[in-house]
Amino acid sequence: MRGPSHELDERPCQDAWVGHAGAGIALLCVADGAGSAAHAEFGARAAVAAACSELERALGELEPGRLVPPASASANGRNDSGANDANPSAAGAKDAAAAHGHAGLDLELCKRHVTRACAAAREALVELARSQNNPLRDYACTLLVMLAHARGYAVAHIGDGGAVGALDGELRVLSAPERGEFANETSFLTAAHWQRTLRVAAASADVTAVALFTDGCQGAVLQQAETLVPFAKFFGPVFAYAAATHDTATVSRELETLLDAPRLRAHGDDDKTLAIATLAGAG
Amino acid sequence: MGLSQDVEINTDHQEPRQALILLLDTSSSMAQSGDIVQLNQGLRELESSLRDPPASRRVEIAIVTFGGQVERTQDFVEVARFEPPHLAAHGATPMGEAIQLAIGMVERRKEVYKSKRLEYYRPWIFMITDGEPTDNWQAAASAVQQAEAASKLAFYVVGTDTANFDILKRIASEQRKPLKLRDNNWQELFRWLSRSMKTVSGSTPGDKIQFERPTAPDDGWASAP
């Protein structure tokens, strides 16, 4: 397991992201503040901070091996091996994955956690609006929450932007941008019925990298074929580079140059955020 | 080392589309008043002011005229390839039929967008008249109401001094009441239209699109009839 997030954030913009890595797990949260919302940048920041810390908290409380259960009932009682007292939860998760080869994530558990992270993010916005005495809509933002492991992922998503992953050696869209009928419409975490637009996906697979991105990158990194697919000439080299470069600061710098390049700029003046996590195979 | 050299981005991605139908009264009275000259001038100005990207690649203009008969004078075309026609005025005012045609064109255009998987903004129909319909307009009025109520399109109604606003009020939706051109300010009308098109076609999700009020007391070009 290596590399938390490498990311990119131009300007004091209305995009925000947070990443966290540990115990074989990468957490990424990305939010895009609505251009129309008076305090969108604060909303986006509060949302990703709350979502990520809720996930960290919840995962920290899990029993070792809970996230990645043994592959089958016949697997040899790993659960009570508890190896490393210094860092039980970290060792547990990793050992279980490594020992049981193709054991998958507990997908239901992961989905619950990313969903709760979204709820926590929304609560943070409600609290922020109350303390600042502003209407909740002033903090409108989209939200992407990703929990990734070498054996699978879970993602929760409200609004546009999206998630792409390298799964079983293939690039896949893990969560697609949501759009209303018209191009300037999408859903926000601050909506009264935000749960109705929340989309949660999870799958077990060999995951080597995941990326979250905001609307500003969308056109450049996705391709409309029969379905919406990742633009391979973008994600292929970017994931390969991130996996091969151990210095995350260097990766961040390179990504920054990339997102700021004139050809990507030509894609629009919207804020662009791209957050990447690479995962080392556990097998 | 540099990642930028190895990475390509998808430059083939299509621009979202903003459809604009100009629904123009070209009945004989437009010639008598000289308004047709203003209208032709306005079209040329609209074209030149939308020439820059992204509007030039996103805004698609179509023109339907109603003077004597209803005509699809210009089918949807990107502004970049739009050549303003020279309109002549004659005949009666079949406004009802023209409205129905325009609403149908919007629906069909959306189908084209969907089949090409293009994203699009809410289409506009922008009607300008100096008179009143000489055909049956009630069905057209309810088509406008329904389309607006379902947020399918935005239907604007502009009348000159001589227009029959009693009828125009019944055609226009509650959301977008008719506008009365003030002081013959055609130039400002078309400038406003151009600015509005730039605003919408440059917007991204969550942008609150704030149009300038055409009826602003100081620099607006219209009044509430």
Coordinates of C-alpha atoms in Angstrom, one line a residue:
Chain A
M1 CA 0.0 0.0 0.0
R2 CA 1.4 3.3 -0.8
G3 CA 0.6 6.7 -1.8
P4 CA -2.3 8.6 -0.4
S5 CA -3.6 11.1 -2.7
H6 CA -1.8 13.1 -5.2
E7 CA -3.8 16.0 -6.0
L8 CA -4.3 19.2 -7.5
D9 CA -5.9 22.3 -6.5
E10 CA -5.4 25.4 -8.5
R11 CA -6.5 28.8 -7.0
P12 CA -8.4 29.4 -3.8
C13 CA -11.2 27.7 -5.7
Q14 CA -14.5 26.2 -4.9
D15 CA -13.2 22.7 -5.2
A16 CA -11.9 20.9 -2.2
W17 CA -10.3 17.5 -1.5
V18 CA -9.0 15.5 1.3
G19 CA -7.1 12.2 1.2
H20 CA -6.0 9.7 3.8
A21 CA -4.1 6.4 3.6
G22 CA -3.3 3.8 6.1
A23 CA -4.0 0.2 6.9
G24 CA -4.2 -0.8 3.3
I25 CA -7.0 1.6 2.7
A26 CA -7.1 4.9 0.8
L27 CA -9.8 7.4 1.5
L28 CA -10.5 10.2 -1.0
C29 CA -13.1 12.9 -0.7
V30 CA -13.7 15.6 -3.4
A31 CA -16.3 18.3 -3.5
D32 CA -17.1 21.0 -6.0
G33 CA -18.8 24.1 -4.5
A34 CA -21.7 25.5 -6.6
G35 CA -20.8 28.6 -8.4
S36 CA -24.1 30.1 -7.3
A37 CA -23.6 29.5 -3.6
A38 CA -22.3 32.5 -1.6
H39 CA -20.0 30.4 0.5
A40 CA -19.4 27.5 -1.7
E41 CA -15.7 27.2 -1.0
F42 CA -16.3 26.8 2.7
G43 CA -19.1 24.3 2.1
A44 CA -16.8 22.2 -0.1
R45 CA -14.0 22.3 2.4
A46 CA -16.2 21.5 5.4
A47 CA -17.9 18.6 3.5
V48 CA -14.7 16.9 2.5
A49 CA -13.1 17.3 6.0
A50 CA -16.2 15.9 7.7
A51 CA -16.6 13.0 5.3
C52 CA -13.0 12.0 5.6
S53 CA -12.8 12.2 9.4
E54 CA -16.0 10.3 9.7
L55 CA -14.6 7.5 7.6
E56 CA -11.3 7.5 9.4
R57 CA -13.1 7.3 12.7
A58 CA -15.4 4.5 11.6
L59 CA -12.6 2.5 10.1
G60 CA -10.4 3.0 13.1
E61 CA -13.1 1.4 15.3
L62 CA -13.5 -1.7 13.1
E63 CA -12.2 -5.0 14.4
P64 CA -9.1 -6.2 12.6
G65 CA -10.0 -8.2 9.5
R66 CA -13.5 -6.9 9.6
L67 CA -13.3 -5.0 6.4
V68 CA -11.8 -7.8 4.4
P69 CA -13.3 -11.0 5.7
P70 CA -11.6 -14.4 5.1
A71 CA -12.2 -15.8 1.7
S72 CA -14.2 -18.8 2.9
A73 CA -15.3 -20.5 6.0
S74 CA -12.6 -23.1 5.6
A75 CA -9.9 -20.4 5.8
N76 CA -7.8 -21.2 8.7
G77 CA -8.8 -19.2 11.7
R78 CA -6.9 -16.1 10.8
N79 CA -9.3 -13.9 12.7
D80 CA -7.8 -14.6 16.1
S81 CA -4.2 -14.4 15.0
G82 CA -4.2 -10.7 15.9
A83 CA -0.5 -10.4 15.1
N84 CA 0.7 -6.9 15.6
D85 CA -0.1 -5.4 18.9
A86 CA 1.5 -2.1 18.0
N87 CA -1.0 -1.4 15.3
P88 CA -3.6 -4.0 15.4
S89 CA -6.1 -2.5 13.0
A90 CA -3.6 -1.8 10.3
A91 CA -1.9 -5.1 10.5
G92 CA -5.2 -6.9 10.6
A93 CA -6.7 -5.5 7.5
K94 CA -3.5 -6.0 5.5
D95 CA -2.8 -9.5 6.8
A96 CA -6.3 -10.7 6.0
A97 CA -6.1 -9.4 2.5
A98 CA -2.7 -10.8 1.9
A99 CA -3.3 -14.2 3.5
H100 CA -6.6 -14.8 1.7
G101 CA -5.6 -13.9 -1.8
H102 CA -8.8 -13.1 -3.4
A103 CA -10.9 -12.3 -0.5
G104 CA -13.1 -9.4 -1.3
L105 CA -14.1 -6.4 0.8
D106 CA -17.1 -6.5 2.9
L107 CA -19.1 -4.4 0.4
E108 CA -22.2 -3.8 2.5
L109 CA -20.0 -2.5 5.3
C110 CA -18.1 -0.3 3.0
K111 CA -21.2 1.1 1.4
R112 CA -22.6 1.9 4.8
H113 CA -19.5 3.7 5.7
V114 CA -19.2 5.9 2.6
T115 CA -23.0 6.7 3.0
R116 CA -22.5 7.7 6.6
A117 CA -19.6 9.9 5.5
C118 CA -21.9 11.8 3.2
A119 CA -24.4 12.2 6.0
A120 CA -21.6 13.5 8.2
A121 CA -20.6 15.9 5.5
R122 CA -24.2 17.2 5.2
E123 CA -24.5 17.6 9.0
A124 CA -21.3 19.6 8.9
L125 CA -22.8 21.9 6.3
V126 CA -26.0 22.2 8.4
E127 CA -23.9 23.1 11.4
L128 CA -21.8 25.6 9.5
A129 CA -24.9 27.3 8.1
R130 CA -26.4 27.5 11.5
S131 CA -23.3 28.9 13.2
Q132 CA -22.8 31.5 10.5
N133 CA -26.5 32.3 10.4
N134 CA -26.6 31.7 6.6
P135 CA -29.0 29.6 4.6
L136 CA -27.8 26.1 3.9
R137 CA -27.9 26.6 0.1
D138 CA -25.1 29.1 0.5
Y139 CA -22.8 26.1 1.1
A140 CA -24.1 24.0 -1.9
C141 CA -21.5 21.5 -3.2
T142 CA -21.2 18.2 -4.9
L143 CA -19.5 15.3 -3.1
L144 CA -17.5 12.2 -3.9
V145 CA -16.4 9.8 -1.2
M146 CA -14.1 6.9 -2.1
L147 CA -12.9 4.1 0.1
A148 CA -10.4 2.0 -1.9
H149 CA -8.5 -1.1 -1.0
A150 CA -6.4 -3.5 -3.2
R151 CA -9.4 -5.9 -3.1
G152 CA -12.3 -3.5 -3.8
Y153 CA -13.8 -0.2 -3.5
A154 CA -16.9 1.7 -2.4
V155 CA -17.9 5.2 -3.6
A156 CA -20.7 7.5 -2.7
H157 CA -21.6 10.4 -5.0
I158 CA -23.9 13.4 -5.2
G159 CA -23.8 15.6 -8.3
D160 CA -21.4 15.7 -11.2
G161 CA -17.7 15.0 -11.3
G162 CA -16.8 11.3 -11.2
A163 CA -14.7 8.4 -10.1
V164 CA -12.5 6.2 -12.3
G165 CA -10.5 3.1 -11.2
A166 CA -8.0 0.6 -12.6
L167 CA -9.8 -2.6 -11.8
D168 CA -8.6 -6.1 -12.7
G169 CA -6.3 -4.4 -15.2
E170 CA -9.0 -2.4 -16.9
L171 CA -10.0 1.3 -16.6
R172 CA -13.5 1.7 -15.5
V173 CA -15.9 4.5 -14.5
L174 CA -16.8 3.7 -11.0
S175 CA -19.3 6.6 -10.6
A176 CA -20.5 8.7 -13.5
P177 CA -21.4 12.4 -13.5
E178 CA -25.0 13.1 -12.7
R179 CA -26.7 15.7 -14.8
G180 CA -30.1 17.1 -15.0
E181 CA -31.7 17.5 -18.4
F182 CA -29.7 20.7 -18.9
A183 CA -26.0 21.0 -18.9
N184 CA -25.9 23.6 -16.1
E185 CA -27.9 21.5 -13.7
T186 CA -26.9 18.9 -11.2
S187 CA -27.6 17.8 -7.6
F188 CA -26.1 19.2 -4.4
L189 CA -25.5 17.8 -0.9
T190 CA -27.5 20.7 0.5
A191 CA -30.7 19.7 -1.2
A192 CA -33.6 18.8 1.1
H193 CA -33.9 15.4 -0.4
W194 CA -30.2 14.8 -0.9
Q195 CA -30.5 11.1 -0.2
R196 CA -32.6 10.7 -3.3
T197 CA -29.7 11.8 -5.5
L198 CA -27.1 9.9 -3.5
R199 CA -25.5 7.1 -5.6
V200 CA -23.5 4.4 -3.9
A201 CA -21.5 1.7 -5.7
A202 CA -19.1 -0.9 -4.5
A203 CA -17.4 -4.0 -6.0
S204 CA -14.7 -6.5 -5.2
A205 CA -11.8 -6.5 -7.7
D206 CA -8.1 -6.1 -7.9
V207 CA -7.8 -2.4 -7.5
T208 CA -4.5 -0.7 -8.4
A209 CA -5.5 2.9 -8.6
V210 CA -8.6 5.1 -8.2
A211 CA -9.2 8.8 -9.2
L212 CA -11.8 11.3 -8.2
F213 CA -12.3 14.4 -10.3
T214 CA -14.6 17.4 -10.4
D215 CA -16.7 18.6 -13.2
G216 CA -13.9 20.9 -14.6
C217 CA -11.9 17.8 -15.6
Q218 CA -14.8 15.8 -16.9
G219 CA -14.7 16.5 -20.6
A220 CA -10.9 16.0 -20.7
V221 CA -10.7 12.7 -18.8
L222 CA -13.9 10.9 -19.9
Q223 CA -15.0 9.8 -23.3
Q224 CA -18.5 9.3 -24.7
A225 CA -18.5 6.0 -26.5
E226 CA -21.4 3.6 -26.4
T227 CA -21.3 4.5 -22.7
L228 CA -19.2 7.0 -20.8
V229 CA -15.7 5.5 -20.4
P230 CA -12.4 6.7 -19.0
F231 CA -10.1 8.4 -21.5
A232 CA -7.4 5.7 -21.6
K233 CA -4.6 8.0 -22.9
F234 CA -5.1 10.1 -19.9
F235 CA -5.6 7.6 -17.1
G236 CA -3.2 5.0 -18.4
P237 CA -0.1 7.1 -18.1
V238 CA -1.3 9.1 -15.1
F239 CA -1.9 5.9 -13.1
A240 CA 1.3 4.3 -14.3
Y241 CA 3.3 7.4 -13.4
A242 CA 1.7 7.6 -9.9
A243 CA 2.3 4.0 -9.2
A244 CA 6.0 4.2 -10.3
T245 CA 6.8 7.5 -8.5
H246 CA 7.1 7.1 -4.7
D247 CA 7.5 10.7 -4.0
T248 CA 3.9 12.0 -3.7
A249 CA 5.0 15.6 -3.9
T250 CA 6.6 15.0 -7.3
V251 CA 3.4 13.4 -8.5
S252 CA 1.3 16.3 -7.2
R253 CA 3.6 18.7 -9.0
E254 CA 3.4 16.8 -12.3
L255 CA -0.4 16.6 -12.0
E256 CA -0.6 20.3 -11.3
T257 CA 1.4 21.1 -14.4
L258 CA -0.9 18.8 -16.3
L259 CA -4.1 20.3 -15.1
D260 CA -2.8 23.8 -15.7
A261 CA -1.6 23.0 -19.3
P262 CA -3.1 25.2 -21.9
R263 CA -4.8 22.3 -23.7
L264 CA -6.6 21.4 -20.5
R265 CA -7.4 25.0 -19.7
A266 CA -9.0 25.3 -23.1
H267 CA -11.5 22.8 -21.7
G268 CA -13.1 25.6 -19.6
D269 CA -12.2 27.9 -16.8
D270 CA -14.0 25.8 -14.2
D271 CA -12.0 24.7 -11.2
K272 CA -10.3 21.4 -11.7
T273 CA -9.5 18.9 -9.1
L274 CA -8.1 15.4 -9.6
A275 CA -7.3 13.2 -6.7
I276 CA -5.5 9.9 -7.1
A277 CA -4.7 7.0 -4.9
T278 CA -2.6 4.0 -5.9
L279 CA -2.8 0.7 -4.1
A280 CA -0.2 -2.0 -4.0
G281 CA -1.5 -5.4 -4.6
A282 CA -1.8 -7.5 -1.5
G283 CA -1.2 -10.9 -3.1
Chain B
M1 CA 10.2 12.7 -16.2
G2 CA 7.6 15.1 -17.2
L3 CA 4.2 13.5 -17.1
S4 CA 2.6 16.1 -19.4
Q5 CA 4.4 14.7 -22.5
D6 CA 3.0 11.3 -22.1
V7 CA -0.6 12.2 -21.2
E8 CA -3.3 13.0 -23.6
I9 CA -6.6 14.5 -22.9
N10 CA -9.8 13.9 -24.7
T11 CA -10.0 16.9 -27.0
D12 CA -12.8 15.4 -29.0
H13 CA -15.4 16.0 -26.4
Q14 CA -18.3 17.9 -27.6
E15 CA -19.4 21.3 -26.5
P16 CA -22.8 21.5 -24.7
R17 CA -25.4 23.2 -26.9
Q18 CA -27.6 26.2 -26.4
A19 CA -30.5 26.2 -28.9
L20 CA -32.0 29.6 -29.7
I21 CA -35.0 30.0 -32.0
L22 CA -35.7 33.5 -33.1
L23 CA -39.4 33.6 -33.8
L24 CA -39.8 36.8 -35.9
D25 CA -42.8 38.7 -37.1
T26 CA -42.3 39.6 -40.7
S27 CA -45.8 40.7 -41.5
S28 CA -46.4 43.7 -43.7
S29 CA -46.7 46.1 -40.8
M30 CA -43.0 45.5 -39.9
A31 CA -42.1 47.0 -43.3
Q32 CA -44.4 50.0 -42.9
S33 CA -42.9 50.9 -39.5
G34 CA -39.3 50.3 -40.6
D35 CA -38.9 47.7 -37.9
I36 CA -37.8 45.1 -40.4
V37 CA -34.7 47.2 -41.0
Q38 CA -33.9 47.2 -37.3
L39 CA -34.6 43.5 -37.1
N40 CA -32.1 42.7 -39.9
Q41 CA -29.5 45.0 -38.3
G42 CA -30.1 43.2 -35.0
L43 CA -29.5 39.8 -36.5
R44 CA -26.2 40.9 -38.0
E45 CA -25.2 42.3 -34.6
L46 CA -26.2 39.2 -32.8
E47 CA -24.0 37.1 -35.1
S48 CA -21.0 39.3 -34.8
S49 CA -21.2 39.5 -31.0
L50 CA -21.4 35.8 -30.5
R51 CA -18.5 35.0 -32.8
D52 CA -16.1 34.2 -30.0
P53 CA -15.8 30.8 -28.3
P54 CA -17.3 29.2 -26.3
A55 CA -20.6 30.8 -27.5
S56 CA -19.7 30.5 -31.2
R57 CA -19.4 26.7 -30.7
R58 CA -22.3 26.3 -28.2
V59 CA -25.1 28.5 -29.4
E60 CA -27.1 27.2 -32.2
I61 CA -29.5 29.6 -33.9
A62 CA -32.6 28.9 -35.9
I63 CA -35.0 31.4 -37.4
V64 CA -38.8 31.0 -37.9
T65 CA -40.6 33.9 -39.6
F66 CA -44.3 34.6 -39.7
G67 CA -45.3 37.0 -42.4
G68 CA -48.0 35.8 -44.8
Q69 CA -46.8 32.3 -44.1
V70 CA -44.7 30.5 -41.5
E71 CA -41.3 29.8 -42.7
R72 CA -38.3 28.0 -41.3
T73 CA -35.9 30.6 -42.6
Q74 CA -32.9 29.1 -40.9
D75 CA -32.5 25.7 -39.5
F76 CA -30.3 25.2 -36.4
V77 CA -26.8 26.2 -37.1
E78 CA -23.8 26.9 -34.8
V79 CA -23.2 30.6 -34.6
A80 CA -19.7 30.0 -36.1
R81 CA -21.5 29.0 -39.3
F82 CA -24.5 31.3 -39.1
E83 CA -25.0 33.8 -41.9
P84 CA -27.7 36.3 -41.0
P85 CA -30.5 36.3 -43.6
H86 CA -32.0 39.4 -45.1
L87 CA -35.6 39.3 -44.0
A88 CA -38.4 41.0 -46.0
A89 CA -41.8 41.7 -44.6
H90 CA -45.2 41.0 -46.1
G91 CA -48.6 39.5 -45.4
A92 CA -50.6 38.5 -42.3
T93 CA -49.4 37.3 -38.9
P94 CA -49.7 33.5 -38.5
M95 CA -48.2 33.6 -35.0
G96 CA -50.0 30.6 -33.6
E97 CA -48.7 28.3 -36.3
A98 CA -45.2 29.7 -36.0
I99 CA -45.2 29.1 -32.2
Q100 CA -46.2 25.5 -32.7
L101 CA -43.6 25.0 -35.3
A102 CA -40.9 26.4 -33.0
I103 CA -41.8 24.3 -30.0
G104 CA -41.8 21.2 -32.3
M105 CA -38.3 22.2 -33.6
V106 CA -37.0 22.5 -30.0
E107 CA -38.3 19.0 -29.1
R108 CA -36.7 17.5 -32.3
R109 CA -33.5 19.3 -31.7
K110 CA -33.3 17.8 -28.2
E111 CA -33.7 14.4 -29.7
V112 CA -30.8 15.1 -32.0
Y113 CA -28.7 16.2 -29.0
K114 CA -29.7 13.1 -27.1
S115 CA -28.9 10.8 -30.0
K116 CA -25.5 12.4 -30.4
R117 CA -25.1 12.3 -26.6
L118 CA -24.5 16.0 -26.5
E119 CA -25.2 17.9 -23.4
Y120 CA -27.5 21.0 -23.7
Y121 CA -28.8 24.0 -21.9
R122 CA -32.4 24.9 -21.7
P123 CA -33.4 26.0 -25.2
W124 CA -34.8 29.5 -25.8
I125 CA -37.5 30.6 -28.1
F126 CA -37.4 34.4 -28.5
M127 CA -40.4 35.9 -30.2
I128 CA -40.6 39.4 -31.5
T129 CA -43.8 40.9 -32.9
D130 CA -45.3 44.3 -33.7
G131 CA -48.9 43.2 -33.8
E132 CA -51.2 40.3 -33.0
P133 CA -51.9 36.8 -34.4
T134 CA -54.2 36.6 -37.4
D135 CA -54.6 32.9 -36.9
N136 CA -55.7 30.6 -34.1
W137 CA -53.3 31.2 -31.2
Q138 CA -55.0 29.5 -28.3
A139 CA -53.6 26.1 -28.9
A140 CA -50.1 27.6 -29.3
A141 CA -50.6 29.5 -26.0
S142 CA -51.4 26.4 -24.1
A143 CA -48.4 24.6 -25.7
V144 CA -46.2 27.5 -24.5
Q145 CA -47.7 27.2 -21.0
Q146 CA -47.2 23.5 -20.8
A147 CA -43.6 23.6 -22.1
E148 CA -42.7 26.3 -19.6
A149 CA -44.4 24.6 -16.7
A150 CA -42.4 21.4 -17.5
S151 CA -39.2 23.5 -17.8
K152 CA -38.7 22.2 -21.3
L153 CA -37.7 25.5 -22.7
A154 CA -37.7 29.3 -22.1
F155 CA -40.2 31.2 -24.2
Y156 CA -39.6 35.0 -24.4
V157 CA -42.2 37.4 -25.9
V158 CA -41.2 40.8 -27.0
G159 CA -43.7 43.3 -28.5
T160 CA -43.2 46.8 -30.0
D161 CA -45.5 49.7 -29.1
T162 CA -48.1 48.5 -31.6
A163 CA -48.3 44.9 -30.3
N164 CA -51.4 43.6 -28.8
F165 CA -50.3 42.9 -25.2
D166 CA -53.7 41.6 -24.1
I167 CA -53.1 38.5 -26.3
L168 CA -49.3 38.4 -25.8
K169 CA -49.9 38.2 -22.0
R170 CA -52.1 35.1 -22.6
I171 CA -49.5 33.5 -24.8
A172 CA -46.5 34.2 -22.5
S173 CA -46.0 32.0 -19.4
E174 CA -46.3 33.2 -15.8
Q175 CA -42.6 32.8 -15.4
R176 CA -41.7 35.0 -18.4
K177 CA -44.2 37.8 -18.9
P178 CA -44.1 39.7 -22.2
L179 CA -41.7 42.6 -22.6
K180 CA -42.5 45.8 -24.3
L181 CA -39.7 47.3 -26.3
R182 CA -38.8 50.7 -24.9
D183 CA -37.9 53.7 -27.0
N184 CA -37.4 51.6 -30.1
N185 CA -34.2 50.3 -28.5
W186 CA -33.6 47.4 -30.9
Q187 CA -29.9 47.7 -30.5
E188 CA -30.0 47.1 -26.8
L189 CA -32.5 44.3 -27.2
F190 CA -30.1 42.3 -29.4
R191 CA -27.1 43.2 -27.2
W192 CA -29.0 41.9 -24.2
L193 CA -29.9 38.7 -26.1
S194 CA -26.3 38.2 -27.0
R195 CA -25.1 38.8 -23.5
S196 CA -27.7 36.4 -22.1
M197 CA -26.6 33.7 -24.6
K198 CA -23.0 34.1 -23.6
T199 CA -24.0 33.8 -19.9
V200 CA -26.0 30.6 -20.4
S201 CA -23.6 28.9 -22.8
G202 CA -20.7 29.6 -20.5
S203 CA -22.3 28.3 -17.4
T204 CA -21.5 25.2 -15.5
P205 CA -23.6 23.2 -12.9
G206 CA -24.6 25.3 -10.0
D207 CA -24.0 28.6 -11.6
K208 CA -26.9 30.8 -10.8
I209 CA -27.6 32.4 -14.1
Q210 CA -28.3 35.9 -13.4
F211 CA -29.6 37.7 -16.5
E212 CA -29.7 41.4 -16.6
R213 CA -33.2 42.6 -16.2
P214 CA -34.5 43.8 -19.5
T215 CA -36.8 46.1 -17.6
A216 CA -34.2 47.7 -15.4
P217 CA -35.2 51.4 -15.1
D218 CA -32.0 52.9 -16.2
D219 CA -30.4 50.9 -18.9
G220 CA -33.1 48.3 -19.7
W221 CA -34.5 48.1 -23.1
A222 CA -38.0 47.0 -22.1
S223 CA -40.9 47.8 -19.9
A224 CA -43.7 45.7 -18.5
P225 CA -46.7 46.3 -20.7

